[in-house]
Coordinates of C-alpha atoms and ligand atoms in Angstrom, one line a residue:
M16 CA 0.2 0.1 -0.1
A17 CA 3.0 2.2 0.7
E18 CA 4.1 2.1 -3.0
I19 CA 3.1 4.9 -5.4
Q20 CA 1.8 3.5 -8.6
E21 CA 1.4 6.0 -11.6
E22 CA 1.8 4.1 -14.8
A23 CA -1.0 2.3 -16.4
I24 CA -0.5 -1.3 -17.1
V25 CA -1.8 -2.1 -20.7
N26 CA -0.6 -4.4 -23.5
E27 CA 0.6 -3.7 -26.9
N28 CA -3.1 -3.3 -28.0
G29 CA -3.8 -0.9 -25.1
L30 CA -6.0 -3.4 -23.2
N31 CA -5.7 -3.7 -19.3
F32 CA -5.5 -7.2 -17.8
I33 CA -9.3 -7.4 -17.3
E34 CA -10.1 -6.5 -20.8
Q35 CA -7.5 -9.2 -22.0
E36 CA -9.3 -11.6 -19.9
I37 CA -12.6 -10.7 -21.2
K38 CA -11.3 -10.8 -24.9
A39 CA -10.0 -14.2 -24.2
D40 CA -13.4 -15.5 -23.0
L41 CA -15.3 -13.8 -25.9
E42 CA -12.9 -15.4 -28.4
A43 CA -13.2 -18.8 -26.5
G44 CA -16.8 -18.4 -27.1
K45 CA -17.6 -18.9 -23.1
N46 CA -21.3 -18.0 -22.2
G47 CA -22.5 -18.1 -25.9
G48 CA -19.9 -15.4 -26.8
R49 CA -22.0 -12.9 -24.7
L50 CA -20.4 -10.1 -22.5
N51 CA -22.5 -8.6 -19.8
T52 CA -20.9 -6.5 -16.8
R53 CA -22.8 -4.8 -14.2
F54 CA -21.8 -2.3 -11.7
P55 CA -23.5 -2.9 -8.2
P56 CA -23.3 0.2 -5.8
E57 CA -25.0 -0.2 -2.5
P58 CA -27.2 3.0 -2.1
N59 CA -25.9 3.9 1.5
G60 CA -23.8 6.7 0.5
Y61 CA -23.0 8.7 -2.7
L62 CA -20.4 7.6 -5.4
H63 CA -16.8 8.6 -5.1
I64 CA -14.1 8.8 -7.7
G65 CA -13.1 5.0 -6.7
H66 CA -16.7 4.0 -7.7
A67 CA -16.1 5.9 -10.8
K68 CA -12.9 3.7 -11.7
A69 CA -15.2 1.0 -11.2
F70 CA -17.9 1.8 -13.3
I71 CA -15.6 3.2 -16.1
M72 CA -14.4 -0.2 -16.0
D73 CA -17.9 -1.9 -16.2
F74 CA -19.5 0.3 -18.7
G75 CA -16.4 1.0 -20.7
A76 CA -15.7 -2.7 -21.2
A77 CA -19.2 -3.3 -22.3
E78 CA -18.7 -0.5 -24.8
K79 CA -15.5 -1.6 -26.1
F80 CA -16.7 -5.3 -26.7
G81 CA -20.1 -4.5 -27.9
G82 CA -21.6 -6.1 -24.5
T83 CA -24.0 -4.8 -22.0
C84 CA -23.5 -3.4 -18.5
N85 CA -26.4 -3.4 -15.8
L86 CA -26.9 -1.0 -13.2
R87 CA -27.8 -3.2 -10.0
F88 CA -28.5 -1.5 -6.4
D89 CA -27.1 -4.2 -4.0
D90 CA -30.0 -3.1 -1.7
T91 CA -29.8 -6.1 0.9
N92 CA -29.5 -4.1 4.0
P93 CA -32.6 -1.9 4.8
Q94 CA -30.7 -0.5 7.7
K95 CA -28.5 1.9 5.8
E96 CA -30.1 2.2 2.4
D97 CA -32.1 5.3 1.0
T98 CA -33.6 6.5 -2.2
E99 CA -31.9 9.7 -2.0
Y100 CA -28.6 7.7 -2.6
V101 CA -30.3 5.6 -5.6
E102 CA -31.3 9.0 -7.4
A103 CA -27.8 10.4 -6.8
I104 CA -26.0 7.5 -8.0
K105 CA -27.8 7.4 -11.1
R106 CA -27.4 11.1 -11.6
D107 CA -23.6 10.6 -11.4
I108 CA -23.1 7.9 -13.7
H109 CA -25.2 9.7 -16.4
W110 CA -23.0 12.8 -15.7
L111 CA -19.9 10.7 -16.7
G112 CA -21.5 9.8 -19.7
Y113 CA -22.6 6.0 -19.2
D114 CA -26.4 4.7 -19.4
W115 CA -27.6 1.4 -18.5
G116 CA -30.6 1.8 -20.8
D117 CA -33.3 -0.7 -19.5
R118 CA -30.9 -2.8 -17.6
L119 CA -31.5 -1.1 -14.1
Y120 CA -32.0 -3.8 -11.4
Y121 CA -32.4 -4.3 -7.5
A122 CA -30.7 -7.0 -5.7
S123 CA -34.1 -7.0 -3.7
D124 CA -35.8 -8.2 -7.1
Y125 CA -34.3 -11.4 -6.5
F126 CA -35.4 -11.9 -3.1
P127 CA -38.0 -14.5 -3.9
Q128 CA -35.4 -16.7 -6.0
L129 CA -32.9 -16.4 -3.3
F130 CA -35.2 -17.5 -0.6
E131 CA -36.3 -20.4 -2.7
L132 CA -32.5 -21.4 -3.2
A133 CA -31.7 -20.9 0.3
K134 CA -34.7 -23.6 1.0
R135 CA -33.4 -26.1 -1.8
M136 CA -30.0 -25.8 -0.1
I137 CA -31.3 -26.6 3.1
R138 CA -33.4 -29.5 2.1
E139 CA -30.3 -30.8 0.3
G140 CA -28.5 -30.5 3.6
K141 CA -26.2 -27.8 2.4
A142 CA -27.4 -25.3 5.1
Y143 CA -28.6 -25.1 8.7
I144 CA -30.1 -22.5 11.2
D145 CA -27.8 -21.6 13.8
E146 CA -28.9 -20.2 17.2
Q147 CA -25.4 -19.1 18.5
T148 CA -24.9 -15.4 19.2
S149 CA -22.7 -13.7 16.4
E150 CA -19.7 -13.7 19.2
E151 CA -20.1 -17.5 19.7
I152 CA -20.0 -18.2 16.0
A153 CA -16.8 -15.9 15.5
A154 CA -15.2 -17.7 18.4
Q155 CA -15.7 -20.9 16.5
K156 CA -14.1 -19.6 13.3
G157 CA -10.6 -20.7 14.1
T158 CA -7.8 -18.8 12.4
P159 CA -6.2 -19.5 8.8
T160 CA -3.5 -21.8 10.5
E161 CA -6.1 -23.6 13.0
P162 CA -9.5 -25.3 12.0
G163 CA -12.7 -24.0 13.3
I164 CA -15.3 -25.6 15.6
N165 CA -18.5 -27.1 14.3
S166 CA -21.6 -25.5 15.7
P167 CA -23.9 -27.6 17.8
Y168 CA -26.8 -26.8 15.6
R169 CA -24.7 -28.1 12.2
D170 CA -26.8 -31.3 12.3
R171 CA -30.0 -30.1 12.8
P172 CA -32.7 -32.1 11.0
V173 CA -33.8 -30.6 7.5
E174 CA -37.4 -30.1 8.5
E175 CA -36.5 -28.3 11.8
N176 CA -34.3 -26.2 9.5
L177 CA -36.8 -25.4 6.9
D178 CA -39.5 -24.7 9.7
L179 CA -37.1 -22.2 11.4
F180 CA -36.2 -20.3 8.4
E181 CA -39.8 -19.9 7.5
R182 CA -40.7 -18.6 10.8
M183 CA -37.6 -16.2 10.9
N184 CA -39.0 -14.7 8.0
K185 CA -42.3 -14.4 9.5
G186 CA -40.9 -12.4 12.1
E187 CA -41.1 -14.8 15.0
F188 CA -37.6 -14.5 16.2
E189 CA -35.7 -11.0 17.2
E190 CA -32.8 -9.9 15.3
G191 CA -29.5 -12.0 16.2
A192 CA -31.6 -14.9 17.4
M193 CA -30.5 -17.1 14.6
V194 CA -29.0 -17.3 11.2
L195 CA -29.0 -19.4 8.4
R196 CA -25.4 -20.8 7.6
A197 CA -24.1 -22.7 4.6
K198 CA -22.9 -26.1 5.6
I199 CA -19.4 -26.3 3.8
D200 CA -16.3 -27.0 6.1
M201 CA -15.1 -25.3 9.4
A202 CA -11.4 -26.8 8.6
N203 CA -11.1 -25.1 5.0
S204 CA -8.0 -22.8 4.7
N205 CA -10.1 -20.3 3.0
M206 CA -11.8 -18.9 6.2
H207 CA -15.0 -17.7 4.0
F208 CA -15.9 -21.6 3.6
R209 CA -16.2 -22.2 7.4
D210 CA -19.8 -22.1 7.2
P211 CA -20.4 -18.7 6.2
I212 CA -23.5 -16.9 7.2
M213 CA -26.3 -16.6 4.3
Y214 CA -29.1 -14.9 6.0
R215 CA -29.5 -12.6 8.7
I216 CA -33.1 -11.2 10.4
I217 CA -33.5 -7.4 9.8
K218 CA -37.0 -6.2 11.0
T219 CA -36.3 -2.8 9.6
P220 CA -38.7 -2.3 6.7
H221 CA -37.0 -2.2 3.2
W222 CA -37.8 0.9 1.0
R223 CA -38.8 -1.3 -1.8
T224 CA -40.2 -4.5 -0.4
G225 CA -41.5 -3.1 2.9
D226 CA -42.0 -5.6 5.4
T227 CA -42.4 -8.6 3.0
W228 CA -39.1 -10.1 4.4
K229 CA -37.6 -10.2 7.7
V230 CA -34.5 -12.2 6.6
Y231 CA -31.9 -10.6 4.1
P232 CA -29.1 -12.3 2.2
M233 CA -25.4 -11.8 2.9
Y234 CA -23.4 -10.2 0.3
D235 CA -21.6 -13.4 -0.9
F236 CA -24.9 -15.3 -1.2
A237 CA -26.9 -12.4 -2.9
H238 CA -24.0 -11.3 -5.2
G239 CA -23.2 -14.0 -7.2
Q240 CA -26.9 -15.4 -7.3
S241 CA -27.9 -11.9 -8.6
D242 CA -25.2 -12.0 -11.2
Y243 CA -26.6 -15.2 -12.5
F244 CA -30.3 -14.3 -12.5
E245 CA -29.3 -11.1 -14.7
G246 CA -27.1 -13.0 -17.0
V247 CA -24.0 -11.2 -15.9
T248 CA -20.7 -12.7 -17.4
H249 CA -17.9 -10.9 -16.1
S250 CA -18.5 -9.6 -12.4
I251 CA -15.7 -7.1 -11.8
C252 CA -14.8 -6.0 -8.6
T253 CA -11.9 -4.7 -6.3
L254 CA -9.3 -6.9 -4.7
E255 CA -10.4 -7.4 -1.2
F256 CA -12.9 -9.8 -2.8
V257 CA -10.0 -12.2 -3.9
P258 CA -10.8 -14.5 -0.8
H259 CA -14.5 -14.4 -1.6
R260 CA -14.1 -15.4 -5.2
P261 CA -14.0 -19.3 -4.4
L262 CA -17.2 -18.8 -2.3
Y263 CA -18.6 -16.7 -5.2
E264 CA -18.0 -19.9 -7.5
Y265 CA -19.5 -22.2 -4.8
F266 CA -22.6 -20.7 -4.5
V267 CA -23.0 -19.7 -8.2
K268 CA -22.4 -23.7 -9.0
E269 CA -25.7 -24.3 -7.3
L270 CA -27.4 -22.7 -10.5
A271 CA -24.8 -22.5 -13.4
D272 CA -23.7 -24.9 -15.9
E273 CA -21.2 -25.1 -18.8
S274 CA -23.4 -23.0 -20.9
Y275 CA -23.4 -20.1 -19.0
C276 CA -21.5 -19.4 -15.6
P277 CA -20.5 -15.7 -14.5
R278 CA -17.0 -15.0 -13.3
Q279 CA -15.6 -12.5 -10.8
I280 CA -12.4 -10.5 -11.6
E281 CA -10.7 -8.2 -9.6
F282 CA -8.5 -5.1 -9.7
N283 CA -6.9 -2.8 -7.5
R284 CA -9.0 0.2 -5.5
L285 CA -8.5 3.7 -6.2
N286 CA -6.8 5.2 -3.1
L287 CA -5.8 9.0 -3.4
T288 CA -3.4 11.2 -1.5
Y289 CA -4.9 13.6 1.0
T290 CA -8.4 12.0 1.3
V291 CA -10.2 9.1 2.3
M292 CA -12.5 6.9 0.2
S293 CA -14.5 4.7 2.8
K294 CA -18.3 5.6 2.4
R295 CA -18.5 5.3 6.1
K296 CA -16.0 8.1 6.7
L297 CA -17.4 10.4 4.1
L298 CA -20.9 9.9 5.7
Q299 CA -19.4 10.7 9.0
L300 CA -17.7 14.2 7.6
V301 CA -21.4 15.0 6.1
K302 CA -23.5 13.8 9.4
E303 CA -20.9 15.8 11.6
G304 CA -21.1 18.9 9.4
L305 CA -17.6 18.8 9.2
V306 CA -17.9 19.4 5.4
A307 CA -20.9 21.2 3.7
G308 CA -22.5 18.1 2.5
W309 CA -21.9 15.2 0.0
D310 CA -21.2 17.6 -2.6
D311 CA -18.8 19.8 -0.9
P312 CA -16.2 20.6 -3.3
R313 CA -13.4 19.1 -0.9
M314 CA -14.9 15.8 -1.1
P315 CA -13.9 13.1 -3.2
T316 CA -17.3 12.3 -4.4
I317 CA -18.3 12.5 -8.0
C318 CA -21.1 15.4 -7.0
G319 CA -18.2 17.1 -5.1
L320 CA -15.9 17.1 -8.0
R321 CA -18.5 18.3 -10.2
R322 CA -19.3 21.1 -7.9
R323 CA -15.5 21.8 -7.5
G324 CA -15.3 22.3 -11.4
Y325 CA -13.9 18.7 -12.3
T326 CA -15.1 17.7 -15.9
P327 CA -16.3 14.1 -17.0
S328 CA -13.4 14.1 -19.3
S329 CA -10.9 15.1 -16.9
I330 CA -12.0 12.4 -14.5
K331 CA -11.8 9.8 -17.4
D332 CA -8.4 10.8 -18.3
F333 CA -7.1 10.4 -14.9
I334 CA -8.5 6.9 -14.5
N335 CA -7.1 6.1 -17.7
R336 CA -3.9 7.1 -16.5
I337 CA -3.6 5.1 -13.4
G338 CA -5.1 2.0 -15.1
Y339 CA -6.0 -1.3 -13.6
T340 CA -3.7 -3.6 -11.7
K341 CA -3.6 -6.5 -9.3
Y342 CA -1.8 -4.8 -6.7
E343 CA -2.9 -1.9 -4.1
A344 CA -1.4 1.4 -4.8
L345 CA -1.9 4.9 -3.6
N346 CA -2.3 7.6 -6.4
H347 CA -1.3 11.1 -6.3
I348 CA -4.0 13.8 -6.1
E349 CA -1.5 16.0 -8.3
L350 CA -2.3 13.6 -11.2
L351 CA -6.0 14.1 -11.0
E352 CA -5.5 17.9 -10.7
H353 CA -3.2 17.8 -13.5
S354 CA -5.9 16.1 -15.6
V355 CA -8.4 18.8 -14.9
R356 CA -5.8 21.6 -15.5
E357 CA -5.1 20.1 -18.8
D358 CA -8.7 19.9 -20.0
L359 CA -9.7 23.3 -18.7
N360 CA -6.7 24.9 -20.3
K361 CA -8.0 23.7 -23.5
T362 CA -11.6 25.0 -23.0
A363 CA -12.0 27.5 -20.3
T364 CA -12.9 31.1 -21.3
R365 CA -10.0 33.6 -19.9
V366 CA -11.7 36.6 -17.7
S367 CA -10.3 38.9 -15.4
A368 CA -11.3 38.7 -11.7
V369 CA -9.3 40.6 -8.6
R370 CA -9.4 38.4 -5.7
N371 CA -7.8 41.1 -3.3
P372 CA -8.5 44.2 -4.5
V373 CA -6.8 47.7 -4.1
K374 CA -7.6 50.8 -6.1
L375 CA -5.4 52.2 -8.7
I376 CA -6.1 55.6 -9.9
L377 CA -4.5 56.9 -13.3
T378 CA -4.2 60.3 -12.4
N379 CA -3.9 61.6 -16.1
Y380 CA -6.6 59.5 -17.2
P381 CA -9.8 61.6 -18.1
E382 CA -12.4 61.3 -15.6
G383 CA -15.5 59.8 -17.0
Q384 CA -14.0 58.4 -19.9
T385 CA -14.3 54.7 -20.8
E386 CA -12.6 52.5 -23.4
M387 CA -13.4 49.2 -24.6
M388 CA -10.1 47.0 -24.5
E389 CA -10.4 43.5 -26.6
M390 CA -9.3 40.4 -24.9
D391 CA -8.8 36.9 -26.1
N392 CA -11.4 34.3 -24.8
N393 CA -8.7 31.7 -25.3
P394 CA -5.1 32.3 -26.3
E395 CA -4.8 28.3 -26.7
N396 CA -7.7 28.6 -29.4
L397 CA -8.1 31.9 -30.9
A398 CA -10.9 30.8 -32.8
E399 CA -13.0 31.0 -29.6
G400 CA -12.8 35.1 -30.2
K401 CA -12.8 38.1 -28.0
H402 CA -14.6 39.8 -25.6
Q403 CA -14.8 43.4 -24.5
M404 CA -13.6 44.8 -21.2
P405 CA -14.1 48.4 -19.9
F406 CA -11.1 50.5 -19.1
S407 CA -11.4 53.8 -17.0
R408 CA -9.6 55.9 -14.5
E409 CA -10.5 53.8 -11.5
L410 CA -9.1 50.1 -11.6
W411 CA -9.1 47.3 -9.4
I412 CA -5.8 45.4 -9.1
E413 CA -4.3 42.9 -6.8
R414 CA -2.9 44.1 -3.5
E415 CA -0.3 41.5 -3.7
D416 CA 0.8 42.9 -6.9
F417 CA 2.1 46.2 -5.3
M418 CA 4.8 46.7 -3.1
E419 CA 6.0 50.0 -1.5
N420 CA 9.6 48.7 -1.0
P421 CA 10.0 45.7 -3.1
P422 CA 13.0 43.2 -3.0
K423 CA 15.3 43.1 -6.1
K424 CA 13.3 40.6 -8.2
F425 CA 9.9 42.2 -7.8
F426 CA 8.6 42.8 -11.2
R427 CA 5.1 43.8 -10.5
M428 CA 4.0 47.5 -9.4
S429 CA 6.2 49.5 -7.1
P430 CA 6.9 53.5 -7.0
D431 CA 8.5 54.9 -10.1
K432 CA 8.4 51.4 -11.9
E433 CA 6.6 50.8 -15.1
V434 CA 4.3 47.9 -15.5
R435 CA 1.9 46.7 -18.3
L436 CA -1.9 46.5 -17.6
K437 CA -2.9 43.4 -19.5
G438 CA -4.5 44.2 -22.9
A439 CA -4.6 48.2 -22.0
Y440 CA -1.8 50.6 -21.3
I441 CA 1.7 50.6 -19.6
V442 CA 1.4 52.4 -16.3
K443 CA 4.0 54.2 -13.9
C444 CA 3.4 54.3 -10.2
T445 CA 3.5 57.7 -8.9
G446 CA 2.7 57.5 -5.2
L447 CA -0.3 56.0 -2.7
K448 CA -2.3 56.8 0.1
K449 CA -2.5 55.1 3.4
D450 CA -5.2 55.1 6.2
E451 CA -4.3 55.8 9.9
E452 CA -3.2 52.1 10.3
G453 CA -0.9 52.4 7.4
N454 CA -2.7 50.2 5.0
I455 CA -2.6 51.2 1.5
V456 CA -6.1 52.4 0.4
E457 CA -5.2 53.9 -3.0
I458 CA -2.4 53.6 -5.4
Y459 CA -1.6 56.3 -8.1
A460 CA -0.1 55.8 -11.3
T461 CA 0.2 57.8 -14.5
Y462 CA -0.6 55.9 -18.1
D463 CA 1.2 56.1 -21.3
P464 CA -1.3 56.9 -24.0
E465 CA 1.0 55.8 -26.7
S466 CA 1.4 52.2 -25.1
R467 CA -2.2 51.2 -25.7
S468 CA -2.2 47.4 -26.8
G469 CA -2.0 46.9 -30.3
L470 CA 0.1 50.2 -31.1
P471 CA 3.8 50.5 -31.5
G472 CA 4.1 52.1 -28.3
A473 CA 2.9 49.0 -26.7
D474 CA 6.1 47.2 -27.7
R475 CA 8.3 48.7 -25.2
K476 CA 10.1 46.0 -22.7
V477 CA 8.2 46.0 -19.5
K478 CA 9.0 43.2 -16.8
G479 CA 5.3 42.7 -15.2
T480 CA 1.7 42.5 -16.6
L481 CA -1.0 42.6 -14.3
H482 CA -4.6 41.9 -14.4
W483 CA -7.1 44.5 -13.5
V484 CA -11.0 45.3 -13.4
S485 CA -12.5 48.7 -14.0
V486 CA -14.0 50.0 -10.8
P487 CA -17.4 51.6 -11.9
T488 CA -18.4 48.4 -14.0
A489 CA -16.9 46.0 -11.6
V490 CA -19.2 43.3 -9.8
Q491 CA -18.4 41.9 -6.6
V492 CA -18.7 38.3 -5.9
E493 CA -17.7 35.5 -3.7
V494 CA -15.0 33.0 -4.3
R495 CA -14.2 29.8 -2.3
D496 CA -10.9 28.5 -2.4
Y497 CA -10.2 25.2 -1.5
D498 CA -7.1 23.4 -0.3
R499 CA -6.6 19.4 0.4
L500 CA -9.2 18.0 2.8
F501 CA -6.7 16.3 4.9
A502 CA -3.5 17.7 6.3
V503 CA -1.6 14.5 5.8
E504 CA -0.7 12.3 2.4
N505 CA -2.2 9.0 3.8
P506 CA -4.9 9.7 6.3
S507 CA -6.3 6.0 6.2
A508 CA -2.7 4.8 7.3
E509 CA -2.7 7.2 10.5
E510 CA -3.4 5.9 14.1
G511 CA -6.2 7.5 15.8
D512 CA -9.1 9.4 14.6
F513 CA -9.1 10.6 11.0
R514 CA -11.1 13.6 11.9
D515 CA -8.2 14.8 13.6
L516 CA -6.3 15.0 10.5
L517 CA -8.5 17.2 8.7
N518 CA -6.7 20.4 7.1
P519 CA -8.0 23.3 9.1
D520 CA -7.7 25.6 6.0
S521 CA -8.9 23.7 3.6
L522 CA -11.7 26.4 2.8
I523 CA -11.0 30.1 2.4
V524 CA -14.0 32.4 1.3
S525 CA -13.4 35.7 -0.3
K526 CA -16.4 37.8 -0.5
N527 CA -14.9 40.9 -2.0
V528 CA -13.9 39.6 -5.2
M529 CA -14.1 42.0 -8.3
I530 CA -15.1 40.6 -11.8
E531 CA -15.5 42.2 -15.2
P532 CA -19.0 42.9 -16.3
W533 CA -18.8 40.6 -19.2
L534 CA -18.5 37.8 -16.9
A535 CA -21.1 38.5 -14.4
E536 CA -23.7 39.0 -17.4
R537 CA -23.3 35.2 -18.4
V538 CA -22.3 33.1 -15.3
K539 CA -24.4 29.9 -15.4
A540 CA -24.0 27.5 -12.5
G541 CA -21.2 24.8 -13.7
D542 CA -19.5 27.0 -16.4
H543 CA -15.6 27.0 -16.0
Y544 CA -13.4 30.1 -16.5
Q545 CA -9.8 30.8 -16.1
F546 CA -9.1 33.9 -14.0
Q547 CA -6.0 35.4 -15.3
R548 CA -3.2 34.6 -13.4
L549 CA -5.4 33.2 -10.5
G550 CA -6.6 30.0 -11.6
Y551 CA -9.7 27.9 -13.1
Y552 CA -12.8 28.7 -11.1
T553 CA -16.5 27.2 -12.0
V554 CA -19.8 28.8 -11.2
D555 CA -21.3 27.4 -7.8
P556 CA -24.8 26.2 -7.9
D557 CA -25.5 28.6 -4.9
T558 CA -25.3 31.6 -7.6
T559 CA -28.3 33.9 -7.9
P560 CA -28.3 37.1 -9.9
D561 CA -27.4 38.9 -6.8
H562 CA -25.1 36.9 -5.1
I563 CA -22.2 35.3 -8.0
V564 CA -20.3 32.5 -6.2
F565 CA -17.2 30.8 -7.6
N566 CA -15.4 27.8 -6.6
K567 CA -11.7 27.4 -7.4
T568 CA -11.3 24.2 -9.1
I569 CA -7.3 24.3 -9.4
G570 CA -4.6 26.7 -9.5
L571 CA -2.4 27.5 -12.8
K572 CA 0.8 26.0 -11.8
D573 CA 1.3 22.4 -12.6
T574 CA 3.5 21.0 -9.9
W575 CA 2.7 17.5 -11.2
A576 CA 4.2 18.3 -14.6
K577 CA 7.3 19.7 -13.0
E578 CA 7.8 16.4 -10.8
M579 CA 7.3 14.2 -13.9
K580 CA 10.3 16.3 -15.7
K581 CA 12.6 15.4 -13.1
L582 CA 11.8 11.6 -13.4
Ligands
LIG19 P1 -17.3 0.9 1.2 O1 -16.5 2.2 1.2 O2 -18.1 0.7 2.7 O3 -16.3 -0.3 1.2 P2 -17.9 0.4 -1.3 O4 -17.3 1.4 -1.5 O5 -17.7 -1.1 -1.6 O6 -18.1 0.4 0.2 P3 -20.2 -0.5 -2.8 O7 -21.4 0.6 -3.3 O8 -20.4 -1.5 -2.7 O9 -19.2 0.5 -1.8 O10 -19.1 -0.4 -4.2 C1 -19.7 -0.5 -5.5 C2 -18.5 -0.8 -6.2 O11 -17.7 -0.2 -6.4 C3 -17.9 -2.4 -5.8 O12 -17.7 -3.0 -6.9 C4 -16.6 -1.8 -5.4 O13 -15.7 -2.7 -5.6 C5 -16.3 -0.5 -6.3 N1 -15.6 0.4 -5.4 C6 -15.6 1.0 -4.0 N2 -14.9 1.6 -3.8 C7 -13.7 1.8 -4.8 C8 -12.6 2.1 -4.9 N3 -12.0 2.8 -4.1 N4 -11.7 1.9 -6.2 C9 -12.4 1.3 -7.1 N5 -13.4 0.5 -7.1 C10 -14.2 0.5 -5.9
LIG20 MG1 -19.0 -2.8 -0.8

């Protein structure tokens, strides 16, 4: 887990190891040459980027090889599940560009078949009702090197097992009073074979089936069977299911034959630096108000990334870069950031915004005059044209772009030095005004009328170029800047409470940011812009006509590309 893996592992045809397996199965004519994958989220939380890695594989392989992919909600635990999550999951998969068509399923659809199969296994002496407590059952499990102990209920007569199972489901017994266990082998070296639990009693009503059922199947009994009922051929999941695979095959054999049998293939989970990926922990952050919700732009959830300004193509690009392997890894969040930066660099319109404004007054510029300056919408793609930006005697510039007593290498504005105002004129600072506390409140400068952008006088060499916004037409907006959610690289590897590792400075809100009017007129939630010199910003859905809000998606500086060059 400590190792850091960045390179995708694909063969000469660009296929990862799972796709190679699929291709081989198809060529061998298995399952009648059919490919059917499935994505099986449990609706107990929102999807995160790790899930995206999983469903990009599931839907992607189906697309690549002309197969189909089912969306199946693994709704086998009514205590934790909710329709809010179902809707959010569908929305997020669609947003990434995938669709299940008419292949929307629920594990709860199979409760009747699963119940019948369980009864058949009881009749065939392959399952029994155990009345021990979960502690007793756990204590008898043994260890990988020591065999377990048979339950005293293991040889209960079939009729009694059947009767108890039916009565369990009628609600005659309390939760935890008894379970249905598969009768396999308490000495097996695979711990999952030591009489695994198939069914437990849960009395919470189910959001789809109401109180029809009082017994619910465990993952291992439900999953492979659901795959079978749906005609799934390749059941792709993460590496922690490797030791479950023999049990998957054991249960599936109860149903399948040579003509059709689903198969499980495992790949490495996505783990990202500076974040956590467990749904339980993410839920805790939301429930305890440590973030603003599932879609908080600092969250690794798909809706959080969307709100932050990540694009579907940047997420897919990242997943493609990290690839699918058979060993655990920890991926750098900088690589994800690199993907979105590259994407937005191509597409985001360049605009002017001043994050920490101070007033610059051009003392020789006529009062009341306005000139319209032409600004490129995207110098990376000139076909995107230009827009106009008003210029006047009073401008907002960044406070950090001025220094009264600058060090040698400071090329921005300081007394008696010339700097260029982007797309406008060259100006020279002539003075400043401070308040009683010594804070600079106004900076004065003169402009050179001959230096207007586009005129020969503009060609003069000037070291610094500043962005600016004209005061009379500026629109004040709110900007939310984000940093890593966690202060440590691998929060899941640390001892103690993960909540203590949160980065206290992960959100900085600036309510006095000035933007140019052209931008203010067209903001629409979800649109991406590059604020010149500041970074990529995305319009937040909280935006109203009177209160515009931007989220910082990512800065301009690509530390990742720099690191890669060093290698
Ligand atoms: P938990 O966080 O409690 O372990 P889960 O993430 O396994 O839950 P599911 O809804 O069961 O939640 O996941 C659906 C699918 O997504 C599973 O097939 C699972 O293997 C896959 N998946 C979950 N997390 C990741 C991850 N970090 N990287 C890749 N795939 C993942
Ligand atoms: Mg799971």
